[in-house]
Coordinates of C-alpha atoms in Angstrom, one line a residue:
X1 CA 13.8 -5.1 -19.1
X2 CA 14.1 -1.3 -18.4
X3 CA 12.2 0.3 -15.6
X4 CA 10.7 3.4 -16.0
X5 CA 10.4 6.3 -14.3
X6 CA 7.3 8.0 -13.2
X7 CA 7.8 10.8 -16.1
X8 CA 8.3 8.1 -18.4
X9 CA 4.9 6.7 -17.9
X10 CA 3.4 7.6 -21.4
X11 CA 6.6 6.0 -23.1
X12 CA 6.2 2.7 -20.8
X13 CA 2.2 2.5 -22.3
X14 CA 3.7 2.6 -25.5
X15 CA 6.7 0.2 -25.0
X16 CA 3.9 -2.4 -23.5
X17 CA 1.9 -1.5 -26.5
X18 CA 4.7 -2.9 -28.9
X19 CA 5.4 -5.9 -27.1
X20 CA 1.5 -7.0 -27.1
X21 CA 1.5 -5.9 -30.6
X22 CA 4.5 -8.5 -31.1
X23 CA 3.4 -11.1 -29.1
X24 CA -0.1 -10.7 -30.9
X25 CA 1.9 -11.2 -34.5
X26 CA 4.5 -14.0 -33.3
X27 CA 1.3 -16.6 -32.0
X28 CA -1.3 -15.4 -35.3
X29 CA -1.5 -15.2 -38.6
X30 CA -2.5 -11.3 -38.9
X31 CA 0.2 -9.2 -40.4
X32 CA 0.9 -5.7 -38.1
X33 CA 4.6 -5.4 -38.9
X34 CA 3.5 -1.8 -39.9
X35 CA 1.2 -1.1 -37.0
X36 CA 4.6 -2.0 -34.3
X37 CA 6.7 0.2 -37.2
X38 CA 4.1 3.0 -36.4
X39 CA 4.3 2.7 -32.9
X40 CA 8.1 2.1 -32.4
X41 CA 8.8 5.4 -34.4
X42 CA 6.4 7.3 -31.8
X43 CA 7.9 5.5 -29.1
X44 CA 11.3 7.2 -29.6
X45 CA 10.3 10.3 -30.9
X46 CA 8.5 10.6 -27.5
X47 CA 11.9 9.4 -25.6
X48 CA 13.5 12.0 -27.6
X49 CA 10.9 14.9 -27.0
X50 CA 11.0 13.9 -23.4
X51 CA 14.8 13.8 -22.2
X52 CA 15.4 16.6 -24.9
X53 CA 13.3 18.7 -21.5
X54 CA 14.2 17.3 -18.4
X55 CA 14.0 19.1 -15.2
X56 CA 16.4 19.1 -12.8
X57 CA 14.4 16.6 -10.1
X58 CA 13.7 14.8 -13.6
X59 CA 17.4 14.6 -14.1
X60 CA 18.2 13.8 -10.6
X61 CA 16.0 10.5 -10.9
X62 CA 17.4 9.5 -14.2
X63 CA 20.6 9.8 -12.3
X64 CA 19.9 7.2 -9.5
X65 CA 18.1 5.2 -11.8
X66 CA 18.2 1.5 -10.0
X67 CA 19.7 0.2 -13.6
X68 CA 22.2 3.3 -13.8
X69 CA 26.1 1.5 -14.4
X70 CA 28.3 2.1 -11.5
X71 CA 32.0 2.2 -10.9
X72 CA 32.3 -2.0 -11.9
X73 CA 30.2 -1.6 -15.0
X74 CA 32.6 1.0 -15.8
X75 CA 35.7 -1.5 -14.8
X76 CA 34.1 -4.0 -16.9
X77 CA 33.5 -1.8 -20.1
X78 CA 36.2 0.3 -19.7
X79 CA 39.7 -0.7 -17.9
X80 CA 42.0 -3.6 -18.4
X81 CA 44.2 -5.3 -15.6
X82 CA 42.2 -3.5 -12.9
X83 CA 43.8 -4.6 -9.5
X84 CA 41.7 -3.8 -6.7
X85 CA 43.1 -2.9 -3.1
X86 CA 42.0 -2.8 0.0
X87 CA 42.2 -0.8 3.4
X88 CA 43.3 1.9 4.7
X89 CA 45.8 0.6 6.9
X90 CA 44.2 2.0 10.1
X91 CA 41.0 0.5 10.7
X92 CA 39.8 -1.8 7.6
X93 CA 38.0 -2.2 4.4
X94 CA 35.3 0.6 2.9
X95 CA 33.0 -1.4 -0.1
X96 CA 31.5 1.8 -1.0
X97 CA 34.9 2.9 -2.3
X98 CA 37.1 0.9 -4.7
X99 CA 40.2 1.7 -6.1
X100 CA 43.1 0.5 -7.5
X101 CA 45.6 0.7 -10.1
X102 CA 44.2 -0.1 -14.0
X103 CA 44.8 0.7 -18.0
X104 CA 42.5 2.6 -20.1
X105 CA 43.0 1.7 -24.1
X106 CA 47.0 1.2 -22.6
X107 CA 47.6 3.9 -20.8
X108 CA 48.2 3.0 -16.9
X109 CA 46.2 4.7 -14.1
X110 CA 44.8 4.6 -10.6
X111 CA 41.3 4.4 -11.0
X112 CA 39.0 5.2 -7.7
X113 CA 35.6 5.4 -7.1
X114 CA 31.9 5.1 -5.3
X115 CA 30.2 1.7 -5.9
X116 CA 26.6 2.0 -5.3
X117 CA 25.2 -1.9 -6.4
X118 CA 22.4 -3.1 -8.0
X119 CA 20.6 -5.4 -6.0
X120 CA 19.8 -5.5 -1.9
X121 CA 22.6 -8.0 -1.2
X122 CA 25.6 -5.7 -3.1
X123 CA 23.6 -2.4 -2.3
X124 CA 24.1 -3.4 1.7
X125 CA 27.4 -5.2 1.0
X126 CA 28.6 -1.4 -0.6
X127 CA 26.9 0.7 1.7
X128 CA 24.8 2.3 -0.9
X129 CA 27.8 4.0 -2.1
X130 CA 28.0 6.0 1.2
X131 CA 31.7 6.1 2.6
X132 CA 33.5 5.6 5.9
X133 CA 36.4 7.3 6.8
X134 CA 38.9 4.2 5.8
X135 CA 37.1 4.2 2.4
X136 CA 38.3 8.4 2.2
X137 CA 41.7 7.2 3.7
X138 CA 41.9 4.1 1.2
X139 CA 41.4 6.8 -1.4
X140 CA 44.6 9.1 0.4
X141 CA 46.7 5.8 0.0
X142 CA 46.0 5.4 -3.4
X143 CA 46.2 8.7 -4.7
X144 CA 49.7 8.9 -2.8
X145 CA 50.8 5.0 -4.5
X146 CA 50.0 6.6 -8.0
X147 CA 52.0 9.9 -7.4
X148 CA 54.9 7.8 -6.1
X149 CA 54.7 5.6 -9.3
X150 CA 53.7 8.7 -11.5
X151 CA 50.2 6.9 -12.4
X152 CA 47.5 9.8 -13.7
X153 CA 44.4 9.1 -11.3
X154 CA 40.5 8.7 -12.7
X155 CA 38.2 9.1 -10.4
X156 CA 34.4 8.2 -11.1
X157 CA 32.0 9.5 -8.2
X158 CA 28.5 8.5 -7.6
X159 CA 27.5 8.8 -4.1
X160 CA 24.6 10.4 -1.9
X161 CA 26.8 11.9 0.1
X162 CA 29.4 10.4 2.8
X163 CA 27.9 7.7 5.4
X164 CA 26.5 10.1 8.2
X165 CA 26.7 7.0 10.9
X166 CA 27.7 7.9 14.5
X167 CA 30.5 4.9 13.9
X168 CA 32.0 6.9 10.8
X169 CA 31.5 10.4 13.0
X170 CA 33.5 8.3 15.8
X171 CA 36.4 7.3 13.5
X172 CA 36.9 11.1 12.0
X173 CA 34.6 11.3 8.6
X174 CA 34.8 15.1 8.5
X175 CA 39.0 14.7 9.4
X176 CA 39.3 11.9 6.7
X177 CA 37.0 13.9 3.8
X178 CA 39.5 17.0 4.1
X179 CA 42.3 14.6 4.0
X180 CA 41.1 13.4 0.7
X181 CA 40.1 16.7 -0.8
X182 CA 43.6 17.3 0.5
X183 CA 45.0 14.5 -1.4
X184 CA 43.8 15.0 -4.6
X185 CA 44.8 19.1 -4.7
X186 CA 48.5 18.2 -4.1
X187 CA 48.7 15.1 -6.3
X188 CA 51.8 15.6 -8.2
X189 CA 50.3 13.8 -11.6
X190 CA 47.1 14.5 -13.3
X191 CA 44.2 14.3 -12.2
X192 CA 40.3 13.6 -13.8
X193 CA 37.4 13.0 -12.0
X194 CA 34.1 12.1 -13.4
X195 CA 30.3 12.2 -12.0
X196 CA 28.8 9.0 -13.4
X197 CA 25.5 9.3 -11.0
X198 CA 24.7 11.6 -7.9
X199 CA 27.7 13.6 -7.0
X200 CA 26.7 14.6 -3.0
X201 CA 28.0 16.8 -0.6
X202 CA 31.8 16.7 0.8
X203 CA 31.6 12.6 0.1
X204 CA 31.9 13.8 -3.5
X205 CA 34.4 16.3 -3.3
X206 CA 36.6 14.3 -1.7
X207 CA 37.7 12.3 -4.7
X208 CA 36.3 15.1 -7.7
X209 CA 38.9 17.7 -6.7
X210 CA 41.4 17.3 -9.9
X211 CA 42.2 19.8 -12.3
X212 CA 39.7 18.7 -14.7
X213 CA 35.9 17.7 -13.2
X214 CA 33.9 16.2 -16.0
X215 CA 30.3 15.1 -15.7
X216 CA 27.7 12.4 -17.8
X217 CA 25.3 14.3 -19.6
X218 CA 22.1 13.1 -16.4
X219 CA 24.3 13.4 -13.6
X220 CA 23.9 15.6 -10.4
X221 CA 26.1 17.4 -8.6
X222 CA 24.9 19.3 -5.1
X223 CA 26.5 20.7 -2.0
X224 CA 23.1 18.3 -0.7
X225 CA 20.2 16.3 -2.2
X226 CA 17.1 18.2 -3.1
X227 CA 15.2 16.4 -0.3
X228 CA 17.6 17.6 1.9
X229 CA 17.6 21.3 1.0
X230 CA 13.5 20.9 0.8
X231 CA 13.7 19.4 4.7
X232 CA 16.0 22.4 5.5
X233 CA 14.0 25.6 3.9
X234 CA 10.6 24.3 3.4
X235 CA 10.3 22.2 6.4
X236 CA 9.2 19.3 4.5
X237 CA 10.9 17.2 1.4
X238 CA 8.2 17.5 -0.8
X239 CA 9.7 20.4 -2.4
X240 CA 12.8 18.8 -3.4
X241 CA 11.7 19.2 -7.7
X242 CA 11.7 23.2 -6.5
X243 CA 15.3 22.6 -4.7
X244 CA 16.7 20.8 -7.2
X245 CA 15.5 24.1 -9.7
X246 CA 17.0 26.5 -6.9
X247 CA 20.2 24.6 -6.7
X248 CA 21.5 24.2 -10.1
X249 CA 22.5 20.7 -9.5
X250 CA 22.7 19.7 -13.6
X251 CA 25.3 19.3 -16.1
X252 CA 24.2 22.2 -17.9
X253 CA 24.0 24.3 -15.1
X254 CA 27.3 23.7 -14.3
X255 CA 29.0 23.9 -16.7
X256 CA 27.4 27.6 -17.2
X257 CA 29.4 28.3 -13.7
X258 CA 32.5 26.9 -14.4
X259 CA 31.7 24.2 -11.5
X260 CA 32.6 21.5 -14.1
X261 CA 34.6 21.6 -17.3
X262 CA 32.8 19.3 -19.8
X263 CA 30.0 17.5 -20.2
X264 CA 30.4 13.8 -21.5
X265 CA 26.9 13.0 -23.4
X266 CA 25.0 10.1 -22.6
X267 CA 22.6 7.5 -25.1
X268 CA 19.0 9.1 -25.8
X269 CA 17.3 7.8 -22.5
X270 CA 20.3 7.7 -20.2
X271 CA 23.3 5.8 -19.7
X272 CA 21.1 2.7 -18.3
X273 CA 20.1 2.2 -21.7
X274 CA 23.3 1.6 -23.3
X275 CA 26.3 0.6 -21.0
X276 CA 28.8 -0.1 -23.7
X277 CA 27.8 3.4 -25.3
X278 CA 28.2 5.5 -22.5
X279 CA 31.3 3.7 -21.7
X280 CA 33.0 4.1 -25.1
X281 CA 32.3 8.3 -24.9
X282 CA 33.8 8.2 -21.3
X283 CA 36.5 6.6 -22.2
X284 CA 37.2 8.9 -25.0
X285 CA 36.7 11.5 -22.9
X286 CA 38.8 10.7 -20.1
X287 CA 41.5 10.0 -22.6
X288 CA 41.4 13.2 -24.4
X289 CA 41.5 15.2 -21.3
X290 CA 44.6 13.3 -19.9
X291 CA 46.1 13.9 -23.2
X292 CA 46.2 17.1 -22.7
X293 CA 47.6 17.2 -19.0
X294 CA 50.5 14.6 -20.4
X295 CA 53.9 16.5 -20.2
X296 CA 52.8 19.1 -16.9
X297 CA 55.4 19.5 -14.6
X298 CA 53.8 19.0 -11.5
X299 CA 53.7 22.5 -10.1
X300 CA 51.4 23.2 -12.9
X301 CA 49.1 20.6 -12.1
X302 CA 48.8 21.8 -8.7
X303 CA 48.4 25.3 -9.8
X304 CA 45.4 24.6 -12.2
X305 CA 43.8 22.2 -8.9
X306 CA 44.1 25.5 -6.9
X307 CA 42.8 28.5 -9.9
X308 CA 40.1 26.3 -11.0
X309 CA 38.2 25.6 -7.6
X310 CA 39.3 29.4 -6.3
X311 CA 37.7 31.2 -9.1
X312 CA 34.5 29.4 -8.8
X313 CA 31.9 31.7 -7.7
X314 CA 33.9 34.7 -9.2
X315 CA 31.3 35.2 -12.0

């Protein structure tokens, strides 16, 4: 069953429409095949007509939709062989960041990314997709096993931001995000990374800095969350649909300034709605771009990294 969002309240009355409509024609003998016809057909024009005009705040919900796929959807759907590995060799194991060497239709990668879950138990078990520091260092170790073994890394982000605990402040999170950002700047192979969900703050930059930054078509990417920037200039977070507007945090937007380079689109109604779908155009996507990084001497990589995140803001 899909859940629905609060915008999507005149699509849900329809969609239970239908299904008393079926359940009406399955246990009688009156034939309304033509009445659930009628009534499917306005259901999707409306789901079209809808997501064809989402707002920002409209798109950041769609975004952390509770049925969104997250970076083991995407392992299921998408990669072959995935080996995962753990810790950072310092401290211990980070669940809100996996990683580990994988193939995409052949081709062998290090894939790395947030895992958010789906349910309490694997939402607590991965910290909401919120990393520690030895989830950021895990992610340093990686990047540096697939530049020794000349593996192209994937990254797929999808986090609120880093885990803003005093135990994560204690163990260097600010020291440990730069190292990553770090990392992924002076990778010697190429490098695409991929907002699947929410993209927040430093905890997302610190695995999307590669020399080609992709994004689903209802993903958000922010320097905060639009509650946060409501809290900060309005003194209160119910202004976070007017943040959201103020902060270009969309694909679209974006991509207008050159913050991303493509936009990957998703199934009419979000990616929730069709896992294998949205999988299949990522893949395709992912593949094209590294494609075209194939054959860079590494210097190059390392000089696109550094143009493409310097000119930002240039206009």
């Amino acid at each position: 069953m899909i859940s629905f969002l609060d915008f999507e309240k005149p699509i849900a009355d329809l969609e239970a429409r239908i299904a008393e409509l079926r359940a009406t024609a399955e246990n009688g003998q009156l034939d309304i095949a033509s009445e659930i016809d009628k009534l499917e057909k306005k259901s999707a024009a409306l789901l079209k007509s809808t997501y064809a005009k989402l707002s920002p705040w409209q798109k950041t919900q769609v975004a952390r939709h509770p049925q969104r796929p997250h970076f083991l959807d995407y392992v299921d759907h998408m990669f072959e062989d995935f080996m995962p590995l753990g810790g950072d060799r310092r401290f211990g194991e980070d669940e809100a960041i996996l990683g580990g060497p994988a193939r995409l239709n052949g081709r062998k990668v290090m894939l790395i990314g947030h895992e958010k879950g789906h349910d309490t138990a694997s939402r607590l078990k991965h910290n909401f997709g919120m990393g520690k520091p030895e989830g950021y260092r895990k992610a340093v170790r990686l990047m540096e096993m697939a530049g020794k073994f000349g593996l192209p890394v994937i990254t797929l982000v999808d986090t609120a931001g880093a885990f803003p605990g005093v135990e994560a402040e204690e163990r260097g999170q600010s020291e440990a995000i730069a190292r990553s950002t770090e990392a992924c700047l002076s990778l010697p192979v190429p490098m695409v990374a991929v907002i699947v969900g929410e993209g927040g703050s430093g905890g997302a930059v610190a695995i999307a800095s590669g020399e080609r930054v992709l994004m689903l078509e209802h993903a958000v990417y922010s320097v905060i969350s639009p509650e946060g920037a409501s809290s900060i200039l309005w003194r209160t977070p119910d202004k976070a649909a007017d943040a959201a507007e103020a902060m270009k945090v969309t694909a679209q937007d974006l991509l207008s300034l050159g913050v991303i380079d493509r936009i990957v689109p998703e199934p009419l109604g979000g990616a929730h709605r069709d896992v294998t779908a949205t999988a299949s155009a990522l893949a395709s996507a992912i593949g094209e771009e590294l494609d075209g990084l194939s054959g860079l001497a590494p210097a190059e990589l390392t000089a696109r990294r550094e143009e493409r995140f310097l000119k930002i803001g240039r206009g």
